[in-house]
């Protein structure tokens, strides 16, 4: 093959959708193309084409404008002319013009149609939306992983044995015999065909034998009544995360007909390692901050294993946060054991990525204390000591002190309910730059320890206040536009120049944070109490705070960018390096770069839309 044709073939093979074509087809394709040079300022596509063609940009740049002259898109190297073979020149939904001297490869529309007819994966590119392409790219990342069993298997498929059950009025001894005969570690208790409770081997030991309860007593005396359940269609990984978060080893499984069985950690272990569950179990047994630090050191390995198993960013975030929550709770228990019973009820609140259940290993810490209003001034000495114990313990476990000092050990963020209410009222009524910065932190709060339910009242007050204040939402919208995706004119990546991270971009602050900020504004505008970014977007779409398509597209963009970030960090951890958020485009395949540009462009479009809705320029 001619050297020039080889160069064209390699170019096509590195760009979607031509990378989906078989090698033999790619070998023959360059000979079916023509090359055209367009000077700057040439209409695009050129009106003098003798026949309609698909334009594939090799070099140069093209601007696309609507009928009012507004810029609606830009094309650069590797991009295709939108809808080239589906409309006549007069019917094109845009006016195009080359913004610089441009070289393009031309594929006749008849040839394009033949390729689409013969190669389904190639054809799907033209039919798929941006969201569908990103979802496909995310699936490709997961398919490259070592194993995806728990990502695809449903818990219903793990229930090999018939349902083992009894009624709550049988004796404890009779229940134990049923479990022994069936060789099961748990027993569902049904009343009139409905789930009434469950007992496990642990309940028999702790609630019967250790408590000296006669085995002749009815089993309902030791059963757990308030049960968390999963559907038979729940993915194995989701069940695993639920077990990790709740520190349980059995979950009843329901289908459309009622109770179907129980899934246990043993069932999941048969499919794949359940490290998150075991880490949480180890945390609960830890007797010192030093022991917790040793357990926490395993989080990097957990992230590596989850990436290798095909987990998405959201799944990894849920798993790692479950361990962080357990460490936080154990530190609180150790603090209370050292300091004594709290003088009044309190709530430990996590902020940031821990609150949103979106952590990687290890994030810095953001937290605060909400204390009952009847606390006395002298009570603060106790809570100050408790906060210092937990903050120091988290730091020892790798969750470094917050650079902005947003921690419970800071006197300002250790306050009774009435003061927290006043804080939010001030921030919402007078949204100056500092208030907006603090709002971005404190509108992402989740209770980690709250035995008296103090957080519920604060949350209700916050959402009631924020939903009514449209000016405040407009300020928050303007604040959400400050973190822009790293993509410039003609879909070119904007990279860091010089320094330690030369020729990279920050996936967290330029990719993840913009979607987090958008989701927060959508949630606040609709008075939604979801905290997780994907849950916020889904709820906002259902509440019509943004379109259903907009919500779905942002969810896919966030998952794609986040999964690339988790994979990048896992590779660093595996090499023994410190994980960071700085990714070089050269570390990605051409297809991944293209999808990442799509994701960044989508986020930018959604930011522009939000800015126009709230006239954010007035509040910047």
Coordinates of C-alpha atoms in Angstrom, one line a residue:
X1 CA 0.0 0.0 0.0
X2 CA 1.2 3.5 -0.8
X3 CA 2.7 5.4 2.1
X4 CA 0.1 8.1 1.8
X5 CA -2.7 5.6 1.8
X6 CA -1.2 3.9 4.9
X7 CA -1.2 7.2 6.7
X8 CA -4.8 7.8 5.9
X9 CA -5.7 4.2 7.0
X10 CA -4.0 4.7 10.4
X11 CA -5.8 8.0 10.8
X12 CA -9.2 6.5 10.2
X13 CA -8.4 3.5 12.4
X14 CA -7.8 5.8 15.3
X15 CA -11.1 7.7 15.0
X16 CA -14.7 6.7 15.6
X17 CA -16.6 5.2 13.9
X18 CA -14.0 3.9 11.5
X19 CA -12.2 2.0 14.3
X20 CA -15.2 -0.3 14.3
X21 CA -14.5 -1.6 10.8
X22 CA -12.7 -4.8 10.1
X23 CA -9.0 -4.6 9.1
X24 CA -9.7 -5.6 5.5
X25 CA -12.3 -3.0 5.0
X26 CA -10.0 -0.3 6.5
X27 CA -7.2 -1.4 4.1
X28 CA -9.5 -0.7 1.1
X29 CA -11.2 2.4 2.4
X30 CA -8.5 5.0 1.7
X31 CA -8.7 4.3 -2.0
X32 CA -12.4 5.2 -1.9
X33 CA -11.8 8.6 -0.5
X34 CA -11.0 11.9 -2.2
X35 CA -9.0 14.7 -0.5
X36 CA -10.2 18.3 -0.6
X37 CA -8.5 21.4 0.6
X38 CA -10.7 24.3 1.8
X39 CA -9.4 27.8 2.4
X40 CA -10.4 29.8 5.5
X41 CA -13.9 31.3 5.0
X42 CA -15.2 28.6 2.7
X43 CA -18.8 27.6 3.2
X44 CA -19.1 24.2 4.7
X45 CA -20.0 21.8 3.3
X46 CA -19.0 23.5 0.0
X47 CA -22.1 24.2 -2.2
X48 CA -20.2 23.2 -5.4
X49 CA -20.0 19.5 -4.4
X50 CA -20.9 17.4 -7.5
X51 CA -22.4 14.7 -5.2
X52 CA -23.1 14.5 -1.5
X53 CA -20.2 13.4 0.7
X54 CA -19.3 12.6 4.3
X55 CA -16.6 15.1 5.2
X56 CA -14.0 13.8 7.6
X57 CA -11.8 16.6 8.9
X58 CA -8.1 15.8 8.8
X59 CA -6.7 19.2 9.7
X60 CA -8.2 22.6 10.3
X61 CA -11.4 23.9 11.9
X62 CA -15.0 24.6 11.1
X63 CA -17.6 26.8 12.8
X64 CA -21.3 25.8 12.7
X65 CA -24.0 28.5 13.3
X66 CA -27.8 28.5 13.4
X67 CA -30.0 30.7 11.2
X68 CA -29.6 33.6 13.7
X69 CA -25.8 33.5 13.5
X70 CA -25.3 31.9 17.0
X71 CA -22.4 29.5 17.3
X72 CA -23.8 26.1 17.9
X73 CA -20.8 23.9 17.3
X74 CA -17.2 23.5 16.2
X75 CA -15.5 20.8 14.2
X76 CA -11.8 19.8 14.4
X77 CA -9.5 17.0 13.5
X78 CA -11.3 13.6 13.4
X79 CA -14.8 15.2 13.4
X80 CA -17.5 14.4 10.8
X81 CA -19.8 16.8 9.2
X82 CA -23.2 16.5 11.0
X83 CA -26.0 14.9 9.0
X84 CA -24.1 15.1 5.7
X85 CA -26.0 12.4 3.8
X86 CA -29.4 12.9 5.4
X87 CA -30.3 16.3 4.1
X88 CA -29.8 18.5 1.1
X89 CA -27.5 21.6 1.4
X90 CA -30.6 23.8 1.7
X91 CA -32.1 21.7 4.5
X92 CA -28.9 21.6 6.6
X93 CA -29.8 22.7 10.2
X94 CA -26.7 25.0 10.4
X95 CA -24.5 27.3 8.3
X96 CA -20.9 26.1 8.3
X97 CA -17.7 27.9 7.5
X98 CA -14.1 27.0 7.7
X99 CA -12.4 29.0 10.4
X100 CA -8.9 28.2 9.2
X101 CA -7.4 26.4 6.2
X102 CA -8.9 22.9 6.3
X103 CA -8.0 19.5 4.8
X104 CA -10.8 16.9 4.6
X105 CA -11.3 13.4 3.4
X106 CA -14.5 12.9 1.4
X107 CA -16.5 9.6 1.4
X108 CA -19.4 9.5 -1.0
X109 CA -22.8 9.1 0.7
X110 CA -23.4 6.0 -1.4
X111 CA -20.2 4.4 -0.1
X112 CA -21.2 5.4 3.5
X113 CA -24.6 3.8 3.1
X114 CA -22.9 0.6 1.9
X115 CA -20.6 0.5 5.0
X116 CA -23.6 1.1 7.3
X117 CA -25.5 -1.7 5.7
X118 CA -22.6 -4.2 6.0
X119 CA -21.3 -3.3 9.4
X120 CA -23.7 -2.8 12.3
X121 CA -21.3 -1.5 14.9
X122 CA -20.1 1.2 12.4
X123 CA -23.7 2.1 11.6
X124 CA -24.7 2.4 15.2
X125 CA -22.4 5.4 15.6
X126 CA -24.6 7.5 13.3
X127 CA -27.9 6.4 15.0
X128 CA -26.7 6.7 18.6
X129 CA -27.1 9.8 20.7
X130 CA -24.1 11.3 22.5
X131 CA -25.4 9.7 25.7
X132 CA -25.7 6.2 24.1
X133 CA -22.1 6.6 22.7
X134 CA -20.8 7.4 26.2
X135 CA -22.7 4.5 27.7
X136 CA -21.1 2.2 25.1
X137 CA -17.7 3.7 25.9
X138 CA -18.3 3.1 29.6
X139 CA -19.3 -0.5 28.9
X140 CA -16.1 -0.9 26.9
X141 CA -14.0 0.2 29.9
X142 CA -15.8 -2.3 32.1
X143 CA -15.4 -5.1 29.5
X144 CA -11.6 -4.5 29.5
X145 CA -11.5 -5.3 33.3
X146 CA -10.6 -8.7 34.6
X147 CA -14.0 -9.8 35.8
X148 CA -17.5 -8.4 35.8
X149 CA -19.6 -11.1 37.5
X150 CA -21.0 -9.0 40.3
X151 CA -21.6 -6.1 37.9
X152 CA -24.0 -8.2 35.8
X153 CA -25.4 -11.1 38.0
X154 CA -28.8 -10.5 39.7
X155 CA -29.2 -11.7 43.2
X156 CA -32.2 -13.8 42.2
X157 CA -29.8 -15.9 40.1
X158 CA -27.8 -16.7 43.3
X159 CA -30.7 -18.3 45.1
X160 CA -30.1 -21.9 44.4
X161 CA -32.0 -23.5 47.3
X162 CA -35.8 -23.4 48.0
X163 CA -37.1 -20.8 50.4
X164 CA -36.4 -21.8 54.0
X165 CA -38.9 -20.2 56.4
X166 CA -41.0 -20.6 59.5
X167 CA -43.6 -18.6 61.5
X168 CA -42.7 -16.2 64.3
X169 CA -44.6 -18.2 67.0
X170 CA -42.5 -21.4 66.9
X171 CA -39.9 -21.9 69.6
X172 CA -36.3 -20.7 69.3
X173 CA -35.2 -24.4 69.5
X174 CA -37.5 -25.4 66.7
X175 CA -36.2 -22.5 64.5
X176 CA -32.6 -23.6 65.3
X177 CA -33.4 -27.2 64.2
X178 CA -34.9 -26.0 60.9
X179 CA -31.7 -24.0 60.2
X180 CA -29.5 -27.0 61.2
X181 CA -31.5 -29.4 59.0
X182 CA -31.4 -27.1 56.0
X183 CA -27.8 -26.1 56.6
X184 CA -28.6 -22.4 56.4
X185 CA -27.2 -19.5 58.5
X186 CA -30.5 -17.5 58.5
X187 CA -34.2 -18.1 58.7
X188 CA -37.0 -16.0 57.3
X189 CA -40.1 -15.7 59.5
X190 CA -43.4 -15.2 57.6
X191 CA -46.8 -14.4 59.0
X192 CA -49.8 -14.9 56.7
X193 CA -47.3 -15.2 53.8
X194 CA -45.7 -11.8 54.5
X195 CA -42.2 -11.1 55.8
X196 CA -42.3 -10.5 59.6
X197 CA -38.7 -10.9 60.5
X198 CA -35.5 -12.9 60.3
X199 CA -33.0 -14.6 62.6
X200 CA -29.4 -15.6 62.0
X201 CA -26.8 -17.8 63.7
X202 CA -25.5 -14.6 65.4
X203 CA -29.0 -13.9 66.8
X204 CA -29.1 -17.4 68.3
X205 CA -25.7 -16.8 70.0
X206 CA -26.1 -13.3 71.1
X207 CA -29.8 -12.9 71.8
X208 CA -30.6 -16.4 73.1
X209 CA -27.6 -18.3 74.5
X210 CA -25.5 -15.3 75.7
X211 CA -28.6 -13.6 77.1
X212 CA -29.7 -16.8 79.0
X213 CA -33.1 -16.8 77.1
X214 CA -34.8 -20.3 77.3
X215 CA -34.9 -22.0 73.9
X216 CA -38.6 -22.7 74.5
X217 CA -39.4 -19.0 74.1
X218 CA -41.0 -18.0 70.8
X219 CA -38.6 -17.1 68.1
X220 CA -40.1 -13.6 67.7
X221 CA -38.4 -12.7 70.9
X222 CA -35.0 -12.7 69.1
X223 CA -35.9 -11.9 65.5
X224 CA -35.0 -8.7 63.7
X225 CA -38.2 -7.0 62.5
X226 CA -37.0 -3.9 60.7
X227 CA -35.3 -5.5 57.7
X228 CA -33.6 -4.1 54.7
X229 CA -34.6 -6.0 51.6
X230 CA -33.5 -6.2 47.9
X231 CA -35.4 -7.1 44.8
X232 CA -34.5 -10.3 42.9
X233 CA -33.4 -8.0 40.0
X234 CA -30.9 -6.2 42.2
X235 CA -27.3 -6.5 40.9
X236 CA -24.9 -8.5 43.1
X237 CA -22.6 -5.5 43.5
X238 CA -25.5 -3.3 44.7
X239 CA -26.4 -5.9 47.3
X240 CA -22.8 -6.1 48.3
X241 CA -22.7 -2.3 48.9
X242 CA -25.9 -2.4 50.9
X243 CA -24.4 -5.1 53.1
X244 CA -21.3 -3.0 53.6
X245 CA -23.1 0.1 54.5
X246 CA -25.5 -1.6 57.0
X247 CA -22.8 -4.1 58.3
X248 CA -25.1 -7.1 57.7
X249 CA -24.4 -10.4 56.1
X250 CA -27.9 -11.4 55.0
X251 CA -30.6 -9.6 52.9
X252 CA -34.1 -11.0 52.2
X253 CA -34.9 -11.1 48.5
X254 CA -38.3 -10.1 47.2
X255 CA -40.0 -10.6 43.8
X256 CA -43.4 -9.6 42.4
X257 CA -45.0 -12.5 44.3
X258 CA -43.5 -11.8 47.7
X259 CA -40.5 -13.3 49.6
X260 CA -38.2 -15.4 47.4
X261 CA -35.2 -16.1 49.7
X262 CA -32.1 -14.7 51.3
X263 CA -28.8 -13.6 49.7
X264 CA -25.7 -13.8 52.0
X265 CA -22.2 -12.6 51.7
X266 CA -21.3 -16.3 51.2
X267 CA -23.4 -16.3 48.0
X268 CA -21.5 -13.2 46.8
X269 CA -18.1 -14.6 47.8
X270 CA -18.7 -17.5 45.5
X271 CA -19.0 -15.1 42.6
X272 CA -16.4 -12.5 43.6
X273 CA -14.4 -11.3 46.6
X274 CA -16.5 -9.2 49.0
X275 CA -13.6 -7.1 50.4
X276 CA -15.7 -4.1 51.3
X277 CA -18.0 -6.2 53.5
X278 CA -15.0 -7.7 55.3
X279 CA -13.2 -4.4 55.7
X280 CA -16.4 -3.0 57.4
X281 CA -16.5 -6.0 59.6
X282 CA -12.8 -5.5 60.6
X283 CA -13.5 -1.8 61.3
X284 CA -16.3 -2.7 63.7
X285 CA -13.9 -4.9 65.8
X286 CA -11.1 -2.4 65.9
X287 CA -10.1 -1.3 69.4
X288 CA -7.9 1.7 68.6
X289 CA -7.2 4.4 66.0
X290 CA -4.0 2.6 65.2
X291 CA -5.9 -0.5 64.2
X292 CA -8.3 1.5 62.1
X293 CA -5.3 3.1 60.3
X294 CA -4.0 -0.3 59.4
X295 CA -7.4 -1.3 58.0
X296 CA -7.7 1.9 56.1
X297 CA -4.4 1.3 54.4
X298 CA -6.2 -1.5 52.5
X299 CA -8.5 1.0 50.7
X300 CA -6.1 1.5 47.8
X301 CA -6.1 -2.2 47.2
X302 CA -9.9 -2.2 47.4
X303 CA -10.1 0.5 44.7
X304 CA -7.7 -1.4 42.5
X305 CA -9.8 -4.6 42.8
X306 CA -13.0 -2.8 42.2
X307 CA -11.7 -1.2 39.0
X308 CA -10.3 -4.5 37.8
X309 CA -13.7 -6.1 38.4
X310 CA -15.4 -3.6 36.1
X311 CA -17.1 -1.4 38.7
X312 CA -18.2 2.1 37.7
X313 CA -17.2 5.3 39.6
X314 CA -20.5 5.4 41.4
X315 CA -20.2 1.7 42.5
X316 CA -16.6 2.3 43.7
X317 CA -17.6 5.5 45.5
X318 CA -20.4 3.7 47.3
X319 CA -18.1 0.8 48.4
X320 CA -15.2 3.1 49.7
X321 CA -17.6 5.4 51.4
X322 CA -19.2 2.5 53.2
X323 CA -15.8 1.8 54.8
X324 CA -15.2 5.5 55.6
X325 CA -18.6 5.7 57.3
X326 CA -17.7 2.6 59.4
X327 CA -14.3 4.1 60.4
X328 CA -16.1 7.3 61.4
X329 CA -18.6 5.5 63.5
X330 CA -16.0 3.4 65.2
X331 CA -13.9 6.5 66.0
X332 CA -17.1 8.1 67.6
X333 CA -17.6 4.9 69.6
X334 CA -14.0 4.9 70.8
X335 CA -14.3 8.6 71.7
X336 CA -17.4 8.1 73.7
X337 CA -15.8 5.1 75.5
X338 CA -12.9 7.4 76.4
X339 CA -14.9 10.6 77.2
X340 CA -18.1 9.1 78.7
X341 CA -21.7 9.5 77.8
X342 CA -22.5 12.7 75.7
X343 CA -24.1 15.4 77.9
X344 CA -26.8 16.0 75.2
X345 CA -27.7 14.3 71.9
X346 CA -25.6 15.1 68.9
X347 CA -25.4 14.3 65.2
X348 CA -22.1 13.8 63.4
X349 CA -22.5 15.2 59.8
X350 CA -20.2 14.3 56.9
X351 CA -19.8 16.7 54.0
X352 CA -18.3 16.6 50.5
X353 CA -17.6 13.4 48.7
X354 CA -18.3 11.3 51.8
X355 CA -21.8 12.8 52.2
X356 CA -22.4 12.1 48.5
X357 CA -21.0 8.6 48.7
X358 CA -18.6 9.4 46.0
X359 CA -15.2 8.9 47.6
X360 CA -12.0 7.4 46.2
X361 CA -9.1 6.4 48.4
X362 CA -8.2 8.6 50.3
X363 CA -10.2 11.8 50.2
X364 CA -9.7 14.7 52.7
X365 CA -12.3 15.0 55.4
X366 CA -15.2 17.4 55.6
X367 CA -17.4 17.2 58.7
X368 CA -19.4 19.1 61.3
X369 CA -21.3 18.6 64.6
X370 CA -25.0 19.3 65.1
X371 CA -25.9 19.4 68.8
X372 CA -29.2 19.5 70.6
X373 CA -30.5 23.0 71.4
X374 CA -30.6 22.4 75.1
X375 CA -26.8 22.0 75.4
X376 CA -25.2 24.2 78.0
X377 CA -22.0 26.3 77.4
X378 CA -20.0 23.9 79.5
X379 CA -21.0 21.0 77.3
X380 CA -18.9 22.2 74.5
X381 CA -15.7 21.0 76.2
X382 CA -16.9 17.4 75.7
X383 CA -17.8 17.9 72.1
X384 CA -14.6 19.7 71.3
X385 CA -12.6 16.7 72.7
X386 CA -14.8 14.3 70.8
X387 CA -14.4 16.2 67.5
X388 CA -10.6 16.4 68.0
X389 CA -10.4 12.7 68.7
X390 CA -12.3 11.8 65.5
X391 CA -10.6 14.4 63.3
X392 CA -7.2 13.2 64.4
X393 CA -8.2 9.6 64.0
X394 CA -9.5 10.2 60.4
X395 CA -6.3 12.0 59.6
X396 CA -4.3 9.0 60.9
X397 CA -6.4 6.8 58.6
X398 CA -5.4 8.8 55.6
X399 CA -8.4 11.2 55.4
X400 CA -6.2 14.3 55.8
X401 CA -7.4 17.4 57.6
X402 CA -9.6 19.7 55.5
X403 CA -7.4 22.5 53.9
X404 CA -10.3 24.9 54.6
X405 CA -10.7 23.7 58.2
X406 CA -14.3 22.5 57.5
X407 CA -14.2 20.1 60.4
X408 CA -16.0 19.5 63.7
X409 CA -12.9 20.5 65.6
X410 CA -13.4 24.0 64.3
X411 CA -15.6 25.8 66.9
X412 CA -17.6 27.4 64.1
X413 CA -18.8 24.1 62.7
X414 CA -19.7 22.6 66.1
X415 CA -23.0 24.2 66.9
X416 CA -26.6 23.6 68.2
X417 CA -29.5 23.3 65.8
X418 CA -30.6 26.9 66.2
X419 CA -27.2 28.2 65.2
X420 CA -27.0 26.0 62.2
X421 CA -30.5 27.2 61.2
X422 CA -29.2 30.8 61.5
X423 CA -26.2 30.0 59.4
X424 CA -28.2 28.7 56.5
X425 CA -30.7 31.5 56.8
X426 CA -27.9 34.1 56.5
X427 CA -26.2 32.3 53.6
X428 CA -29.5 32.0 51.7
X429 CA -30.7 35.5 52.4
X430 CA -27.3 37.2 51.8
X431 CA -25.4 35.1 49.2
X432 CA -22.0 36.8 49.2
X433 CA -19.0 34.9 47.7
X434 CA -18.1 33.4 51.1
X435 CA -21.7 32.3 51.7
X436 CA -21.8 30.6 48.2
X437 CA -18.6 28.8 48.9
X438 CA -19.9 27.5 52.3
X439 CA -23.2 26.6 50.8
X440 CA -21.5 24.4 48.3
X441 CA -20.0 22.5 51.2
X442 CA -22.9 22.5 53.6
X443 CA -25.6 21.7 51.1
X444 CA -23.9 18.3 50.8
X445 CA -24.4 17.0 54.3
X446 CA -25.3 13.5 55.5
X447 CA -25.8 12.2 59.1
X448 CA -23.3 9.5 60.1
X449 CA -24.3 9.2 63.7
X450 CA -27.7 10.7 64.7
X451 CA -29.5 8.6 67.3
X452 CA -32.1 11.3 68.1
X453 CA -32.8 12.3 64.5
X454 CA -31.6 15.9 64.8
X455 CA -30.5 16.1 61.1
X456 CA -34.0 15.6 59.8
X457 CA -35.3 18.8 61.3
X458 CA -32.3 20.8 60.0
X459 CA -32.7 19.3 56.5
X460 CA -36.4 20.2 56.4
X461 CA -35.6 23.8 57.4
X462 CA -32.8 24.1 54.8
X463 CA -34.8 22.9 51.8
X464 CA -37.9 24.9 52.8
X465 CA -35.8 28.1 52.9
X466 CA -33.7 27.4 49.7
X467 CA -36.6 26.4 47.4
X468 CA -38.4 29.7 47.9
X469 CA -35.3 31.9 47.3
X470 CA -35.0 32.2 43.5
X471 CA -32.3 34.9 43.8
X472 CA -30.2 32.6 45.9
X473 CA -30.6 29.8 43.4
X474 CA -29.5 32.2 40.7
X475 CA -26.3 33.0 42.7
X476 CA -25.7 29.3 43.2
X477 CA -26.2 28.8 39.4
X478 CA -23.6 31.5 38.7
X479 CA -21.2 29.8 41.2
X480 CA -21.7 26.5 39.5
X481 CA -20.3 27.9 36.2
X482 CA -16.9 28.7 37.7
X483 CA -15.5 25.2 37.1
X484 CA -15.4 24.7 33.4
X485 CA -14.6 21.6 31.4
X486 CA -11.0 21.6 29.9
X487 CA -12.1 21.9 26.3
X488 CA -11.6 25.0 24.2
X489 CA -12.3 26.0 20.6
X490 CA -12.8 23.2 18.1
X491 CA -13.1 20.6 20.8
X492 CA -9.4 20.8 21.7
X493 CA -8.3 19.9 25.3
X494 CA -7.1 22.8 27.4
X495 CA -4.1 21.4 29.2
X496 CA -2.0 22.5 32.2
X497 CA 1.2 24.1 31.0
X498 CA 4.4 23.7 33.0
X499 CA 4.9 22.4 36.5
X500 CA 4.4 19.0 38.0
X501 CA 1.3 18.3 36.0
X502 CA 2.4 19.6 32.6
X503 CA 0.3 18.5 29.6
X504 CA -2.6 17.1 31.7
X505 CA -6.0 18.2 32.8
X506 CA -7.6 17.9 36.3
X507 CA -10.4 15.3 35.9
X508 CA -11.8 16.1 39.3
X509 CA -12.1 19.9 39.3
X510 CA -12.6 20.3 35.6
X511 CA -14.8 17.2 34.9
X512 CA -16.4 15.8 38.1
X513 CA -17.0 19.0 40.1
X514 CA -18.9 20.8 37.3
X515 CA -21.5 18.0 37.3
X516 CA -21.6 17.9 41.1
X517 CA -22.3 21.7 41.1
X518 CA -25.0 21.4 38.4
X519 CA -26.8 18.6 40.2
X520 CA -26.7 20.6 43.5
X521 CA -28.4 23.6 41.8
X522 CA -31.1 21.4 40.1
X523 CA -31.8 19.7 43.5
X524 CA -32.0 22.9 45.4
X525 CA -34.3 24.5 42.8
X526 CA -36.8 21.6 43.2
X527 CA -36.4 21.2 47.0
X528 CA -35.0 17.7 46.6
X529 CA -33.1 16.1 49.5
X530 CA -31.0 13.7 47.6
X531 CA -27.2 14.1 48.1
X532 CA -25.6 11.6 45.7
X533 CA -24.9 13.4 42.4
X534 CA -26.5 10.7 40.2
X535 CA -29.5 10.4 42.5
X536 CA -29.9 14.2 42.4
X537 CA -29.8 14.2 38.6
X538 CA -32.3 11.4 38.4
X539 CA -34.7 13.0 40.9
X540 CA -34.3 16.4 39.2
X541 CA -35.2 14.9 35.8
X542 CA -38.3 13.2 37.4
X543 CA -39.2 16.5 39.0
X544 CA -38.6 18.4 35.7
X545 CA -36.0 20.6 37.2
X546 CA -34.2 19.7 34.0
X547 CA -35.2 17.6 31.0
X548 CA -35.2 13.8 31.3
X549 CA -32.6 13.7 28.4
X550 CA -30.5 16.3 30.1
X551 CA -30.5 14.3 33.3
X552 CA -29.6 11.1 31.5
X553 CA -26.9 12.7 29.5
X554 CA -25.3 14.2 32.6
X555 CA -25.5 10.9 34.5
X556 CA -23.7 9.2 31.6
X557 CA -21.1 11.9 31.4
X558 CA -20.4 11.8 35.1
X559 CA -20.1 8.0 35.1
X560 CA -17.7 8.0 32.1
X561 CA -15.5 10.8 33.5
X562 CA -15.5 9.4 37.0
X563 CA -14.7 5.9 35.8
X564 CA -11.7 7.1 33.8
X565 CA -10.6 8.9 37.0
X566 CA -11.0 5.8 39.1
X567 CA -9.1 3.8 36.5
X568 CA -6.3 6.4 36.3
X569 CA -5.9 6.4 40.1
X570 CA -6.0 2.6 40.3
X571 CA -3.1 2.4 37.8
X572 CA -1.1 4.8 40.0
X573 CA -1.8 2.9 43.2
X574 CA -0.8 -0.3 41.5
X575 CA 2.6 1.3 40.6
X576 CA 3.0 2.4 44.2
X577 CA 2.4 6.0 43.4
X578 CA 0.2 8.5 45.2
X579 CA -3.2 8.8 43.4
X580 CA -4.1 12.1 41.8
X581 CA -6.7 13.5 39.4
X582 CA -4.3 14.7 36.6
X583 CA -4.8 12.8 33.4
X584 CA -2.8 13.1 30.2
X585 CA -4.8 12.8 26.9
X586 CA -2.0 10.6 25.6
X587 CA -2.9 8.0 28.2
X588 CA -6.3 7.5 26.5
X589 CA -7.2 5.7 23.3
X590 CA -8.4 7.8 20.4
X591 CA -11.9 6.5 21.0
X592 CA -11.8 7.4 24.7
X593 CA -10.5 10.9 23.9
X594 CA -13.4 11.4 21.5
X595 CA -16.0 10.3 24.1
X596 CA -14.3 12.4 26.7
X597 CA -14.6 15.4 24.4
X598 CA -18.3 14.6 24.0
X599 CA -18.7 14.5 27.7
X600 CA -16.9 17.8 28.3
X601 CA -18.9 19.4 25.5
X602 CA -22.2 18.2 27.0
X603 CA -21.3 19.6 30.4
X604 CA -20.4 22.9 28.8
X605 CA -23.7 23.0 27.0
X606 CA -25.6 22.2 30.2
X607 CA -23.7 24.9 32.1
X608 CA -24.6 27.5 29.3
X609 CA -28.3 26.4 29.5
X610 CA -28.3 26.8 33.3
X611 CA -26.6 30.2 33.0
X612 CA -29.2 31.4 30.6
X613 CA -32.1 30.2 32.7
X614 CA -31.0 32.1 35.7
X615 CA -29.3 34.9 33.9
X616 CA -26.2 33.9 35.8
X617 CA -24.0 36.6 34.3
X618 CA -25.8 39.2 36.5
X619 CA -24.8 37.3 39.7
X620 CA -21.2 36.3 38.9

